[in-house]
């Protein structure tokens, strides 16, 4: 676990609080797929369950081991050959996943702004309201660990009409009811079908 944390810090530069929260609230043994070389972890990826769906997160390769196909290998290992989802951080990575693993875009991000009148709500209230909005729609379900991880830097709000928002870094990361956006968002591996995902870790 110490080696996984060190790789994460080196590649992504996230805060110790965020990384520690992931390993305390979300991570479980067996969740990471890794490649070791020269006695160290050279690459890693995590298969995070969102209800019955699998989200591939924090795919990382140490700089000195890049260009050897390790990122692809740990991503495919994490997917386990089953339908899985991921959210590339930028257009370059999106193209890489499409070309190297035949990943395809299966959903788009809504760019709904935060309305002027909202009240802050707890993660638990957000989760309950979210499940009510998405009742009957195939969707990724958040557990308490995922919500705690998001809460390290993000907050949850409710509008006057019961609409809900997850906000991080001043940006709306999820808005329900969902509105159509035009930015590519979620990609699917191994024949993953379009579903409503909403908040993902980026």
XYZ file of N, CA and C in Angstrom, residues 113-120 157-165:
51
model
N -25.008 24.956 -15.164
C -24.389 25.793 -14.126
C -25.106 25.638 -12.784
N -24.423 25.979 -11.718
C -25.042 25.976 -10.395
C -26.008 27.155 -10.329
N -27.280 26.926 -9.985
C -28.235 28.035 -9.931
C -27.891 28.999 -8.798
N -28.420 30.217 -8.837
C -28.067 31.228 -7.833
C -28.557 30.902 -6.427
N -29.643 30.145 -6.331
C -30.198 29.846 -5.013
C -30.096 28.357 -4.726
N -29.158 27.994 -3.854
C -28.978 26.602 -3.459
C -28.660 26.546 -1.974
N -28.847 25.365 -1.395
C -28.417 25.152 -0.014
C -27.498 23.945 0.015
N -26.508 23.995 0.889
C -25.569 22.895 1.011
C -26.258 21.720 1.691
N -24.989 20.271 -3.179
C -25.993 21.317 -3.037
C -27.340 20.842 -3.555
N -28.395 21.503 -3.087
C -29.765 21.241 -3.535
C -30.397 22.567 -3.938
N -31.089 22.563 -5.084
C -31.775 23.756 -5.557
C -33.196 23.832 -5.029
N -33.875 24.901 -5.391
C -35.231 25.156 -4.885
C -36.245 24.111 -5.342
N -35.987 23.470 -6.485
C -36.935 22.498 -7.036
C -36.495 21.062 -6.775
N -35.554 20.891 -5.838
C -35.088 19.550 -5.526
C -33.967 19.063 -6.414
N -33.526 19.918 -7.363
C -32.399 19.551 -8.205
C -31.136 19.499 -7.348
N -30.200 18.629 -7.709
C -29.001 18.448 -6.892
C -27.737 18.619 -7.729
N -26.661 19.035 -7.036
C -25.409 19.353 -7.707
C -24.225 18.902 -6.861
